[in-house]
């Protein structure tokens, strides 16, 4: 199933958010304003197999990060029970089996705290927008969108490094001049503009790789081109430097054109002044502060 759009994710998560205070009566003496989302609502948004309504408790437990339990001096399972609470109620889900019709039933569901929801998406790089939504309470769509795009660079830069290591290995095996090869392929990807020109134009640090300042879209495009070229070269009839160079240049042009067509953005326009190390620090700081504040919440406290 196709991934839901970012605006749909934002709208749905905001509409399906609940608070413990909604369940309190006039005689309640304490106020617990902890937020939660039902597992069934997350399933309806992201569908199967990302969420599994037939094994919701096991799925939630596997995804949960109990690390903050030690600082709270409780067991990992106690922390889990504070953030994932079973609840029997009437709800409607789309069947995970053909013909995928809506099913309304009264059955066990799970209330998931904001921290628990974050845990459900912390290993989903393609859903960094959703993870950022949970880490930034009360932020508007524009803020979450822009912040998550910055954070998306972290994963894409990491994956590009892996692809570039494979590329360097092939070039070494083919006895190529790596510096010259990188210079030529960069010009193809950046529309005949050199890396030095882009560094001067954007006033970037001359001692860092241009990829450390590329946006997530162009990082993904370049990685895809390299990965595709390596796969095609594995089956090429002629396995020499000229053959590999032709394949990679063609893949880079294809990735560039696709990026322009889909996003109305060329690689040379997707350059960010903030280096990747600063983005990594920003993400780590936000994540640390979020966990410190929201891992202590308790859905069971009235």
Tab-separated table of N, CA and C in Angstrom, residues 35-146:
chain	number	residue	atom	x	y	z
A	35	UNK	N	-1.258	12.485	26.505
A	35	UNK	CA	-1.876	12.182	25.205
A	35	UNK	C	-1.721	10.704	24.873
A	36	UNK	N	-2.630	10.220	24.041
A	36	UNK	CA	-2.469	8.864	23.529
A	36	UNK	C	-3.214	8.714	22.208
A	37	UNK	N	-2.806	7.698	21.461
A	37	UNK	CA	-3.439	7.328	20.195
A	37	UNK	C	-3.780	5.843	20.261
A	38	UNK	N	-4.864	5.437	19.629
A	38	UNK	CA	-5.209	4.028	19.590
A	38	UNK	C	-4.427	3.319	18.484
A	39	UNK	N	-4.009	2.115	18.776
A	39	UNK	CA	-3.313	1.287	17.792
A	39	UNK	C	-4.167	1.140	16.534
A	40	UNK	N	-5.472	0.966	16.728
A	40	UNK	CA	-6.372	0.780	15.578
A	40	UNK	C	-6.356	1.984	14.648
A	41	UNK	N	-6.235	3.185	15.203
A	41	UNK	CA	-6.192	4.384	14.364
A	41	UNK	C	-4.886	4.456	13.573
A	42	UNK	N	-3.781	4.058	14.209
A	42	UNK	CA	-2.509	4.034	13.493
A	42	UNK	C	-2.541	2.991	12.382
A	43	UNK	N	-3.170	1.863	12.678
A	43	UNK	CA	-3.298	0.825	11.649
A	43	UNK	C	-4.122	1.339	10.471
A	44	UNK	N	-5.228	1.993	10.740
A	44	UNK	CA	-6.079	2.503	9.652
A	44	UNK	C	-5.338	3.525	8.789
A	45	UNK	N	-4.388	4.232	9.392
A	45	UNK	CA	-3.633	5.235	8.654
A	45	UNK	C	-2.503	4.608	7.832
A	46	UNK	N	-1.769	3.680	8.435
A	46	UNK	CA	-0.578	3.130	7.784
A	46	UNK	C	-0.759	1.718	7.230
A	47	UNK	N	-1.822	1.050	7.657
A	47	UNK	CA	-2.227	-0.236	7.093
A	47	UNK	C	-1.261	-1.381	7.420
A	48	UNK	N	-1.584	-2.527	6.847
A	48	UNK	CA	-0.815	-3.748	6.995
A	48	UNK	C	0.203	-3.805	5.852
A	49	UNK	N	1.447	-4.257	6.058
A	49	UNK	CA	1.955	-4.965	7.229
A	49	UNK	C	2.646	-4.086	8.254
A	50	UNK	N	2.669	-2.756	8.040
A	50	UNK	CA	3.347	-1.891	9.001
A	50	UNK	C	2.731	-2.012	10.384
A	51	UNK	N	1.405	-2.147	10.423
A	51	UNK	CA	0.700	-2.383	11.682
A	51	UNK	C	-0.135	-3.644	11.521
A	52	UNK	N	-0.225	-4.411	12.580
A	52	UNK	CA	-0.885	-5.712	12.510
A	52	UNK	C	-1.961	-5.804	13.595
A	53	UNK	N	-3.223	-5.593	13.249
A	53	UNK	CA	-4.297	-5.603	14.246
A	53	UNK	C	-4.513	-6.963	14.910
A	54	UNK	N	-3.990	-8.019	14.289
A	54	UNK	CA	-4.149	-9.361	14.862
A	54	UNK	C	-3.053	-9.687	15.874
A	55	UNK	N	-2.000	-8.890	15.884
A	55	UNK	CA	-0.899	-9.095	16.829
A	55	UNK	C	-0.424	-7.751	17.376
A	56	UNK	N	-1.368	-6.915	17.735
A	56	UNK	CA	-1.022	-5.550	18.116
A	56	UNK	C	-0.159	-5.471	19.377
A	57	UNK	N	-0.451	-6.299	20.367
A	57	UNK	CA	0.302	-6.222	21.624
A	57	UNK	C	1.751	-6.657	21.404
A	58	UNK	N	1.953	-7.759	20.686
A	58	UNK	CA	3.303	-8.241	20.406
A	58	UNK	C	4.080	-7.238	19.570
A	59	UNK	N	3.414	-6.648	18.594
A	59	UNK	CA	4.057	-5.654	17.740
A	59	UNK	C	4.499	-4.437	18.556
A	60	UNK	N	3.622	-3.949	19.404
A	60	UNK	CA	3.938	-2.789	20.234
A	60	UNK	C	5.103	-3.083	21.167
A	61	UNK	N	5.099	-4.262	21.762
A	61	UNK	CA	6.155	-4.647	22.709
A	61	UNK	C	7.508	-4.746	22.011
A	62	UNK	N	7.528	-5.289	20.808
A	62	UNK	CA	8.776	-5.434	20.057
A	62	UNK	C	9.366	-4.079	19.668
A	63	UNK	N	8.519	-3.121	19.378
A	63	UNK	CA	8.983	-1.805	18.938
A	63	UNK	C	9.379	-0.886	20.103
A	64	UNK	N	8.890	-1.182	21.285
A	64	UNK	CA	9.068	-0.286	22.425
A	64	UNK	C	10.529	-0.258	22.889
A	65	UNK	N	11.031	0.941	23.174
A	65	UNK	CA	12.384	1.112	23.697
A	65	UNK	C	12.316	1.329	25.210
A	66	UNK	N	12.739	0.346	26.014
A	66	UNK	CA	12.621	0.449	27.471
A	66	UNK	C	13.819	1.122	28.141
A	67	UNK	N	14.744	1.674	27.366
A	67	UNK	CA	15.961	2.250	27.922
A	67	UNK	C	15.714	3.250	29.060
A	68	UNK	N	14.716	4.148	28.964
A	68	UNK	CA	14.503	5.122	30.044
A	68	UNK	C	14.073	4.504	31.380
A	69	UNK	N	13.774	3.215	31.412
A	69	UNK	CA	13.329	2.572	32.658
A	69	UNK	C	14.376	2.680	33.753
A	70	UNK	N	15.649	2.600	33.391
A	70	UNK	CA	16.717	2.625	34.395
A	70	UNK	C	16.769	3.949	35.141
A	71	UNK	N	16.556	5.058	34.424
A	71	UNK	CA	16.589	6.363	35.089
A	71	UNK	C	15.361	6.582	35.969
A	72	UNK	N	14.270	5.874	35.656
A	72	UNK	CA	13.057	5.976	36.470
A	72	UNK	C	13.033	4.936	37.591
A	73	UNK	N	14.045	4.070	37.614
A	73	UNK	CA	14.181	3.023	38.630
A	73	UNK	C	12.976	2.095	38.657
A	74	UNK	N	12.535	1.719	37.463
A	74	UNK	CA	11.468	0.735	37.320
A	74	UNK	C	11.925	-0.303	36.301
A	75	UNK	N	11.206	-1.409	36.214
A	75	UNK	CA	11.585	-2.443	35.259
A	75	UNK	C	11.169	-2.018	33.854
A	76	UNK	N	11.818	-2.570	32.838
A	76	UNK	CA	11.433	-2.262	31.452
A	76	UNK	C	9.959	-2.559	31.184
A	77	UNK	N	9.457	-3.642	31.746
A	77	UNK	CA	8.053	-3.990	31.496
A	77	UNK	C	7.107	-3.013	32.178
A	78	UNK	N	7.502	-2.510	33.351
A	78	UNK	CA	6.671	-1.494	34.018
A	78	UNK	C	6.595	-0.230	33.175
A	79	UNK	N	7.715	0.139	32.584
A	79	UNK	CA	7.719	1.323	31.710
A	79	UNK	C	6.808	1.079	30.517
A	80	UNK	N	6.908	-0.107	29.945
A	80	UNK	CA	6.056	-0.446	28.807
A	80	UNK	C	4.581	-0.328	29.175
A	81	UNK	N	4.191	-0.833	30.338
A	81	UNK	CA	2.796	-0.788	30.765
A	81	UNK	C	2.326	0.631	31.051
A	82	UNK	N	3.256	1.533	31.341
A	82	UNK	CA	2.883	2.934	31.541
A	82	UNK	C	2.529	3.624	30.226
A	83	UNK	N	3.044	3.074	29.130
A	83	UNK	CA	2.892	3.736	27.839
A	83	UNK	C	2.024	2.980	26.844
A	84	UNK	N	1.700	1.744	27.149
A	84	UNK	CA	0.852	0.939	26.268
A	84	UNK	C	-0.188	0.226	27.121
A	85	UNK	N	-1.423	0.710	27.057
A	85	UNK	CA	-2.489	0.215	27.934
A	85	UNK	C	-3.600	-0.403	27.096
A	86	UNK	N	-3.931	-1.641	27.390
A	86	UNK	CA	-5.016	-2.296	26.657
A	86	UNK	C	-6.352	-1.663	27.035
A	87	UNK	N	-7.235	-1.595	26.066
A	87	UNK	CA	-8.531	-0.939	26.288
A	87	UNK	C	-9.581	-1.620	25.410
A	88	UNK	N	-10.644	-2.076	26.015
A	88	UNK	CA	-11.719	-2.734	25.279
A	88	UNK	C	-12.763	-1.699	24.885
A	89	UNK	N	-12.981	-1.539	23.598
A	89	UNK	CA	-13.970	-0.558	23.136
A	89	UNK	C	-14.418	-0.917	21.723
A	90	UNK	N	-15.378	-0.193	21.231
A	90	UNK	CA	-15.908	-0.418	19.896
A	90	UNK	C	-15.156	0.456	18.901
A	91	UNK	N	-14.633	-0.158	17.853
A	91	UNK	CA	-13.896	0.600	16.847
A	91	UNK	C	-14.023	-0.078	15.488
A	92	UNK	N	-13.660	0.671	14.462
A	92	UNK	CA	-13.735	0.167	13.087
A	92	UNK	C	-12.352	0.162	12.463
A	93	UNK	N	-11.995	-0.955	11.836
A	93	UNK	CA	-10.732	-1.050	11.112
A	93	UNK	C	-11.002	-1.620	9.725
A	94	UNK	N	-10.033	-1.412	8.849
A	94	UNK	CA	-10.109	-2.022	7.533
A	94	UNK	C	-9.489	-3.411	7.637
A	95	UNK	N	-10.189	-4.421	7.175
A	95	UNK	CA	-9.699	-5.786	7.284
A	95	UNK	C	-8.330	-5.920	6.624
A	96	UNK	N	-7.377	-6.613	7.279
A	96	UNK	CA	-6.052	-6.837	6.673
A	96	UNK	C	-6.080	-7.904	5.585
A	97	UNK	N	-7.252	-8.507	5.364
A	97	UNK	CA	-7.385	-9.569	4.378
A	97	UNK	C	-8.374	-9.149	3.282
A	98	UNK	N	-8.182	-9.653	2.081
A	98	UNK	CA	-9.134	-9.350	0.993
A	98	UNK	C	-10.544	-9.736	1.413
A	99	UNK	N	-11.562	-8.955	1.059
A	99	UNK	CA	-11.523	-7.767	0.170
A	99	UNK	C	-11.281	-6.454	0.925
A	100	UNK	N	-10.682	-6.502	2.121
A	100	UNK	CA	-10.276	-5.309	2.873
A	100	UNK	C	-11.441	-4.396	3.248
A	101	UNK	N	-12.565	-4.981	3.546
A	101	UNK	CA	-13.738	-4.186	3.917
A	101	UNK	C	-13.654	-3.729	5.376
A	102	UNK	N	-14.322	-2.618	5.709
A	102	UNK	CA	-14.328	-2.141	7.091
A	102	UNK	C	-14.989	-3.157	8.033
A	103	UNK	N	-14.412	-3.303	9.206
A	103	UNK	CA	-14.949	-4.198	10.234
A	103	UNK	C	-15.168	-3.384	11.507
A	104	UNK	N	-16.383	-3.417	12.017
A	104	UNK	CA	-16.684	-2.754	13.280
A	104	UNK	C	-16.864	-3.824	14.348
A	105	UNK	N	-16.145	-3.683	15.430
A	105	UNK	CA	-16.226	-4.688	16.479
A	105	UNK	C	-15.894	-4.073	17.830
A	106	UNK	N	-16.317	-4.752	18.877
A	106	UNK	CA	-15.918	-4.373	20.227
A	106	UNK	C	-14.866	-5.362	20.665
A	107	UNK	N	-13.656	-4.877	20.826
A	107	UNK	CA	-12.539	-5.767	21.125
A	107	UNK	C	-11.411	-4.986	21.798
A	108	UNK	N	-10.350	-5.696	22.110
A	108	UNK	CA	-9.206	-5.077	22.776
A	108	UNK	C	-8.413	-4.234	21.775
A	109	UNK	N	-8.080	-3.041	22.196
A	109	UNK	CA	-7.246	-2.117	21.449
A	109	UNK	C	-6.123	-1.699	22.383
A	110	UNK	N	-5.216	-0.872	21.935
A	110	UNK	CA	-4.132	-0.407	22.803
A	110	UNK	C	-4.018	1.107	22.729
A	111	UNK	N	-3.988	1.726	23.894
A	111	UNK	CA	-3.681	3.150	23.986
A	111	UNK	C	-2.162	3.299	23.969
A	112	UNK	N	-1.669	4.119	23.077
A	112	UNK	CA	-0.232	4.333	22.952
A	112	UNK	C	0.100	5.787	23.277
A	113	UNK	N	0.976	5.988	24.238
A	113	UNK	CA	1.395	7.340	24.587
A	113	UNK	C	2.192	7.957	23.446
A	114	UNK	N	2.479	9.238	23.568
A	114	UNK	CA	3.291	9.903	22.541
A	114	UNK	C	4.668	9.238	22.452
A	115	UNK	N	5.233	8.864	23.588
A	115	UNK	CA	6.534	8.181	23.576
A	115	UNK	C	6.424	6.822	22.892
A	116	UNK	N	5.379	6.071	23.196
A	116	UNK	CA	5.187	4.760	22.574
A	116	UNK	C	5.006	4.894	21.069
A	117	UNK	N	4.292	5.919	20.639
A	117	UNK	CA	4.104	6.144	19.199
A	117	UNK	C	5.437	6.469	18.532
A	118	UNK	N	6.245	7.283	19.188
A	118	UNK	CA	7.583	7.589	18.667
A	118	UNK	C	8.377	6.299	18.471
A	119	UNK	N	8.275	5.391	19.442
A	119	UNK	CA	8.996	4.116	19.344
A	119	UNK	C	8.537	3.300	18.142
A	120	UNK	N	7.267	3.398	17.798
A	120	UNK	CA	6.733	2.622	16.677
A	120	UNK	C	7.355	3.050	15.344
A	121	UNK	N	7.890	4.282	15.285
A	121	UNK	CA	8.396	4.815	14.018
A	121	UNK	C	9.892	5.125	14.047
A	122	UNK	N	10.569	4.840	15.139
A	122	UNK	CA	11.973	5.265	15.249
A	122	UNK	C	12.895	4.502	14.312
A	123	UNK	N	12.466	3.352	13.803
A	123	UNK	CA	13.296	2.603	12.851
A	123	UNK	C	12.723	2.655	11.436
A	124	UNK	N	11.906	3.686	11.165
A	124	UNK	CA	11.296	3.841	9.843
A	124	UNK	C	11.795	5.137	9.197
A	125	UNK	N	12.964	5.089	8.536
A	125	UNK	CA	13.516	6.323	7.954
A	125	UNK	C	12.606	6.962	6.918
A	126	UNK	N	11.783	6.163	6.236
A	126	UNK	CA	10.878	6.727	5.236
A	126	UNK	C	9.690	7.441	5.872
A	127	UNK	N	9.553	7.312	7.202
A	127	UNK	CA	8.472	7.994	7.921
A	127	UNK	C	9.041	8.961	8.961
A	128	UNK	N	10.122	9.645	8.589
A	128	UNK	CA	10.736	10.608	9.499
A	128	UNK	C	9.770	11.750	9.817
A	129	UNK	N	8.862	12.066	8.892
A	129	UNK	CA	7.868	13.106	9.173
A	129	UNK	C	6.998	12.685	10.353
A	130	UNK	N	6.565	11.430	10.368
A	130	UNK	CA	5.713	10.933	11.444
A	130	UNK	C	6.466	10.921	12.761
A	131	UNK	N	7.708	10.447	12.734
A	131	UNK	CA	8.521	10.430	13.960
A	131	UNK	C	8.717	11.848	14.493
A	132	UNK	N	8.956	12.790	13.594
A	132	UNK	CA	9.139	14.179	14.009
A	132	UNK	C	7.845	14.747	14.582
A	133	UNK	N	6.708	14.342	14.024
A	133	UNK	CA	5.406	14.780	14.547
A	133	UNK	C	5.297	14.441	16.032
A	134	UNK	N	5.673	13.238	16.388
A	134	UNK	CA	5.551	12.828	17.789
A	134	UNK	C	6.612	13.486	18.670
A	135	UNK	N	7.774	13.800	18.104
A	135	UNK	CA	8.832	14.437	18.897
A	135	UNK	C	8.631	15.931	19.059
A	136	UNK	N	7.705	16.515	18.291
A	136	UNK	CA	7.488	17.961	18.359
A	136	UNK	C	6.029	18.268	18.681
A	137	UNK	N	5.622	18.060	19.925
A	137	UNK	CA	4.225	18.325	20.315
A	137	UNK	C	3.831	19.767	20.025
A	138	UNK	N	2.623	19.922	19.511
A	138	UNK	CA	2.014	21.234	19.277
A	138	UNK	C	2.636	22.030	18.130
A	139	UNK	N	3.577	21.440	17.408
A	139	UNK	CA	4.153	22.147	16.260
A	139	UNK	C	3.170	22.106	15.088
A	140	UNK	N	3.201	23.140	14.254
A	140	UNK	CA	2.311	23.155	13.099
A	140	UNK	C	2.903	22.349	11.948
A	141	UNK	N	2.101	22.152	10.923
A	141	UNK	CA	2.514	21.301	9.797
A	141	UNK	C	3.793	21.815	9.146
A	142	UNK	N	3.869	23.103	8.890
A	142	UNK	CA	5.018	23.679	8.194
A	142	UNK	C	6.310	23.432	8.971
A	143	UNK	N	6.260	23.619	10.281
A	143	UNK	CA	7.445	23.418	11.116
A	143	UNK	C	7.890	21.964	11.099
A	144	UNK	N	6.929	21.051	11.233
A	144	UNK	CA	7.256	19.625	11.231
A	144	UNK	C	7.789	19.209	9.866
A	145	UNK	N	7.168	19.713	8.805
A	145	UNK	CA	7.600	19.370	7.442
A	145	UNK	C	9.043	19.811	7.205
A	146	UNK	N	9.355	21.050	7.532
A	146	UNK	CA	10.695	21.578	7.296
A	146	UNK	C	11.730	20.893	8.177
